[in-house]
Amino acid sequence: MGKFVCFGEIMARLNPPGYLRLVQTQQLEITYAGGEANVAVSLANFGKNAVFVTRLPDNDLTKAAMRRLRGFGVDISRIAIGGDRMGIYFVEKGASQRASKVLYDRKYSAIAQAQPSDFDWDGIFEETEWFHFTGITPALSDNAAQICLEACKKAKEKGIVVSCDLNYRNKLWTGSKAGTVMGELMEYVDVAIANEEDCEKVFGIKASGTDVTGGMLSKEGYGEVARTLAERFSIPTVAITLRGSISANHNHWAGMLYQKEKCYFSREYLIHIVDRVGGGDSFGGGLIYALSSGFEPQKAIDFAVAASCLKHTVEFDFNEVTIEETEKLMNGDGSGRVQR
């Protein structure tokens, strides 16, 4: 079985217990996560040979994060050691009409200050069939963007499938810079993943007939978005998550897959959210698993959406669900009845 290489930053996640706000808590829970690390864990959970690549400092936080990844079966042998700090992010879980909030403390992190010489892509990509990154990684620094570009070029030389989740973060860079940097990277992408905001903020591609804050999404509008993105960058496969936000606790959740000028839509789920962070990454992990396993387009988008639906019910970023649980939901059993 070929390797699935995920490249990006893993951080320490700190959040108050339950629904306490940062300004009122006196304690913080620590876990470890990041966009590409989340995908690697999903793939490992689904039985794929997942490899996570990053750069981390030589300290006890790194050891804890690596043990966590290794516990899920993720290969950490290609993590470069160097730099002075691991990035941190704080999560304040929202409730009802109060939105969740994320506060970053990741400037000058080890991966942001990495050099191209830290990564031997020829060695990393031995026996690899898939390479995944997100738009978060090139947003960290110009160096990180250059490393992403080198990795994409090397992957294409070797015939490796390249996937990218646009994952635009306005706290990390501007839309104009994101458009320039990601525009170059997208030339190497085979599978593009985005949400209702990414395409508009990064590439100016807006879905018509859509009001995200009002909970109104247009299937036709997102079909146009996918088609435009695919044609602009010659991308064979485009996937878009469709989130209708009712409140911080309740969302409508669905997805669309675009291949060969045809759109495939999943069923829509009404989710009571336990933890929203990592929901998009679980979609990406489910989609990569499904496509690489030879699923037909409709089954692939159904699997990805079901996997990410379940993730919203799991605390913290990692999607700790099984193939069996995902298939049961995608086949119609969402009753939540006790399994005895």
XYZ file of C-alpha atoms in Angstrom:
340
model
C 0.000 0.000 0.000
C 1.361 3.398 -0.984
C 1.935 6.208 1.472
C -0.331 9.202 2.029
C 1.892 12.154 2.911
C 0.371 15.156 4.707
C 2.499 18.291 5.134
C 1.721 21.151 7.507
C 1.801 22.449 11.061
C 0.695 20.655 14.196
C -0.041 22.897 17.180
C -0.975 22.688 20.801
C -4.710 23.374 21.141
C -5.757 24.992 24.410
C -9.402 25.432 25.343
C -11.471 26.057 28.456
C -13.521 23.119 29.747
C -17.001 22.898 28.262
C -18.441 26.205 27.134
C -16.462 28.521 29.402
C -15.077 31.649 27.733
C -11.368 32.422 27.701
C -11.943 35.504 29.841
C -13.639 33.503 32.594
C -11.725 30.218 32.755
C -8.971 29.382 35.222
C -7.838 26.231 33.458
C -7.125 25.062 29.915
C -7.205 21.588 28.362
C -4.366 20.724 25.968
C -4.581 18.561 22.857
C -2.647 18.600 19.581
C -3.951 19.237 16.092
C -3.569 21.017 12.766
C -5.221 20.869 9.350
C -2.948 18.299 7.736
C -2.335 16.365 10.956
C -6.106 15.993 11.299
C -6.286 14.522 7.789
C -3.407 12.147 8.526
C -5.224 10.831 11.618
C -8.431 10.294 9.631
C -6.549 8.363 6.958
C -4.751 6.240 9.548
C -8.070 5.499 11.259
C -9.418 4.315 7.904
C -6.449 1.975 7.425
C -4.273 4.042 5.095
C -0.494 4.351 5.474
C -0.487 7.989 6.625
C 2.741 9.976 7.010
C 2.802 13.384 8.670
C 5.596 15.800 7.735
C 6.379 18.989 9.642
C 9.141 20.712 11.635
C 9.020 20.868 15.434
C 11.336 21.977 18.224
C 13.176 19.530 20.431
C 11.075 19.708 23.608
C 8.460 17.853 25.632
C 5.478 19.350 23.797
C 6.849 17.872 20.588
C 7.269 14.502 22.275
C 3.659 14.616 23.479
C 2.331 15.539 20.033
C 4.386 12.824 18.344
C 3.183 10.209 20.817
C -0.392 11.255 20.114
C 0.072 10.887 16.360
C 1.921 7.610 16.719
C -0.917 6.320 18.891
C -3.246 6.672 15.912
C -0.811 4.809 13.656
C 0.515 7.884 11.848
C 4.119 7.589 10.605
C 6.138 10.421 12.201
C 9.569 9.351 10.960
C 9.810 12.279 8.526
C 9.223 15.048 11.076
C 12.182 17.452 11.037
C 13.480 18.604 14.415
C 14.497 22.249 14.737
C 13.341 25.724 15.669
C 12.333 27.152 19.031
C 8.586 26.820 19.440
C 5.452 24.908 18.608
C 2.510 26.989 17.469
C -0.460 27.343 19.808
C -4.103 28.084 19.238
C -6.860 28.754 21.722
C -10.415 27.569 21.059
C -13.470 29.051 22.738
C -16.484 26.876 21.946
C -19.584 28.808 20.992
C -23.136 28.069 21.997
C -26.495 29.036 20.542
C -26.072 32.460 18.903
C -22.544 32.990 20.329
C -19.987 31.895 17.758
C -16.911 29.815 18.476
C -13.638 31.753 18.442
C -10.052 30.828 17.587
C -7.043 32.807 18.819
C -3.655 32.046 17.198
C -0.233 32.229 18.823
C 1.873 30.675 16.074
C 4.185 33.427 14.835
C 7.822 32.292 14.521
C 6.844 28.645 14.979
C 9.304 25.959 13.903
C 7.496 25.190 10.639
C 7.084 28.879 9.772
C 10.859 29.299 10.002
C 11.708 26.062 8.203
C 14.117 26.025 5.273
C 13.763 23.971 2.071
C 16.822 21.973 3.149
C 14.832 20.619 6.123
C 12.857 18.304 3.833
C 14.173 15.643 1.463
C 11.152 15.270 -0.796
C 12.776 12.536 -2.892
C 13.106 10.422 0.230
C 9.777 11.467 1.724
C 7.909 10.602 -1.465
C 9.327 7.084 -1.870
C 6.405 4.701 -2.523
C 3.903 7.538 -2.100
C 0.580 7.647 -3.918
C -0.965 10.810 -2.446
C 0.265 14.188 -1.158
C -1.985 16.540 0.816
C -1.543 20.083 2.083
C -3.818 23.011 2.893
C -3.814 26.744 2.302
C -2.892 27.231 5.948
C 0.699 26.045 5.475
C 1.808 28.515 2.757
C 0.116 31.272 4.770
C 2.553 30.751 7.647
C 5.558 32.338 5.917
C 7.166 32.894 2.537
C 9.538 30.021 3.329
C 6.640 27.685 4.040
C 5.004 28.705 0.759
C 8.230 27.970 -1.132
C 8.537 24.557 0.541
C 4.931 23.754 -0.432
C 5.677 24.680 -4.037
C 8.795 22.500 -4.121
C 6.839 19.591 -2.661
C 4.059 19.984 -5.242
C 6.541 20.089 -8.123
C 8.341 16.992 -6.867
C 5.037 15.163 -6.345
C 3.957 15.864 -9.907
C 7.327 14.687 -11.237
C 6.714 11.380 -9.488
C 3.095 11.010 -10.630
C 1.701 11.404 -7.110
C -1.893 12.623 -6.685
C -1.913 16.082 -5.069
C -4.827 17.384 -3.015
C -5.262 20.786 -1.409
C -7.877 22.182 0.949
C -7.932 25.942 0.327
C -8.631 26.617 4.025
C -8.400 30.425 3.850
C -7.544 32.044 7.194
C -7.860 35.833 7.245
C -5.908 35.971 10.516
C -2.847 34.612 8.674
C -2.809 36.536 5.380
C -4.822 38.752 3.043
C -7.094 37.519 0.308
C -4.940 39.157 -2.362
C -1.731 37.437 -1.211
C -3.584 34.155 -0.791
C -4.854 34.450 -4.355
C -1.345 34.999 -5.729
C 0.361 32.223 -3.752
C -2.424 29.666 -3.999
C -2.920 30.428 -7.679
C 0.585 29.138 -8.384
C 0.152 26.090 -6.165
C -3.200 25.114 -7.670
C -1.501 24.444 -11.010
C -0.207 21.191 -9.453
C -3.433 20.111 -7.708
C -5.544 17.139 -8.786
C -8.170 17.344 -6.029
C -9.247 20.737 -4.674
C -11.338 21.052 -1.518
C -13.063 24.256 -0.440
C -15.953 25.607 1.619
C -18.550 28.320 1.073
C -16.013 31.098 1.763
C -12.644 29.939 0.423
C -13.224 30.308 -3.306
C -14.663 33.798 -2.922
C -11.991 35.122 -0.552
C -9.015 33.605 -2.392
C -10.040 33.597 -6.052
C -13.084 35.886 -6.194
C -15.369 33.033 -7.261
C -18.717 33.570 -5.536
C -21.696 31.240 -5.392
C -24.852 32.928 -6.644
C -28.105 32.618 -4.698
C -26.296 31.964 -1.429
C -26.528 33.620 2.000
C -24.306 31.702 4.415
C -25.249 33.678 7.531
C -28.914 33.269 6.643
C -28.495 29.529 6.134
C -29.396 29.608 2.414
C -27.181 27.641 0.025
C -27.681 27.253 -3.709
C -26.692 23.933 -5.273
C -26.633 25.524 -8.692
C -24.418 28.332 -7.424
C -21.869 25.931 -5.988
C -21.903 23.920 -9.174
C -20.845 27.101 -10.972
C -18.089 27.697 -8.406
C -16.690 24.189 -8.821
C -16.828 24.395 -12.593
C -15.056 27.758 -12.637
C -12.319 26.570 -10.269
C -11.806 23.356 -12.238
C -11.548 25.179 -15.556
C -9.315 27.992 -14.313
C -6.650 25.646 -12.949
C -7.356 22.452 -14.940
C -8.269 20.534 -11.764
C -9.935 17.149 -12.436
C -11.807 16.949 -9.117
C -13.306 19.693 -6.961
C -15.147 19.099 -3.682
C -17.075 21.747 -1.761
C -18.569 21.484 1.707
C -22.009 23.047 2.130
C -22.657 24.347 5.637
C -25.881 26.067 6.605
C -25.370 27.697 9.994
C -28.498 27.857 12.125
C -26.528 28.538 15.303
C -23.201 27.597 16.876
C -24.754 24.287 17.953
C -26.894 23.415 14.948
C -25.781 23.277 11.307
C -27.044 21.767 8.107
C -24.151 19.838 6.551
C -23.706 18.463 3.038
C -21.163 18.362 0.231
C -20.694 18.368 -3.511
C -18.207 16.615 -5.776
C -17.479 17.870 -9.292
C -15.882 15.535 -11.836
C -16.007 15.461 -15.637
C -18.472 18.374 -15.784
C -20.939 16.622 -13.492
C -21.998 17.511 -9.937
C -22.731 14.908 -7.263
C -24.509 16.033 -4.083
C -24.653 14.200 -0.786
C -27.672 14.027 1.468
C -27.989 16.871 3.980
C -27.564 16.250 7.703
C -28.857 18.339 10.590
C -26.035 18.220 13.140
C -26.117 18.955 16.846
C -22.492 20.043 17.218
C -20.182 18.871 19.973
C -16.990 20.333 18.455
C -16.929 22.110 15.108
C -13.142 22.557 14.803
C -11.652 19.981 12.446
C -14.923 19.363 10.620
C -13.540 20.381 7.244
C -10.385 18.324 7.735
C -12.460 15.228 8.482
C -14.282 15.830 5.192
C -10.931 15.978 3.418
C -9.714 12.802 5.085
C -12.907 10.969 4.202
C -12.780 12.165 0.601
C -9.132 11.172 0.113
C -9.858 7.734 1.561
C -12.885 7.266 -0.684
C -11.286 8.474 -3.924
C -8.072 6.524 -3.355
C -10.127 3.398 -2.613
C -11.811 3.610 -6.012
C -15.257 4.727 -4.843
C -17.581 6.022 -7.539
C -18.187 9.811 -7.284
C -21.573 9.585 -5.542
C -20.338 7.083 -2.976
C -17.176 9.129 -2.435
C -19.015 12.343 -1.562
C -21.526 10.411 0.563
C -18.680 8.827 2.556
C -16.792 12.115 3.037
C -19.869 13.973 4.279
C -20.928 11.161 6.599
C -17.415 10.986 8.097
C -17.347 14.729 8.701
C -20.896 14.700 10.070
C -19.755 12.222 12.705
C -16.657 14.283 13.473
C -18.868 17.170 14.613
C -19.993 14.876 17.442
C -16.431 14.177 18.660
C -14.494 16.390 21.067
C -11.314 18.073 19.782
C -9.892 18.097 16.232
C -9.155 14.464 15.420
C -11.913 12.393 13.817
C -11.998 9.215 15.877
C -14.621 7.315 13.891
C -14.446 4.052 11.979
C -15.264 3.017 8.427
C -18.140 0.921 9.774
C -19.672 3.869 11.658
C -19.309 6.085 8.599
C -20.870 3.570 6.230
C -23.740 2.960 8.613
C -24.575 6.655 8.609
C -24.158 7.108 4.860
C -26.499 4.167 4.326
C -29.232 5.901 6.294
C -28.906 4.921 9.960
C -28.526 8.175 11.831
C -30.845 7.293 14.684
C -28.156 7.416 17.362
C -29.652 4.388 19.091
C -27.439 2.623 21.626
C -25.353 -0.125 20.010
C -25.498 -3.229 22.248
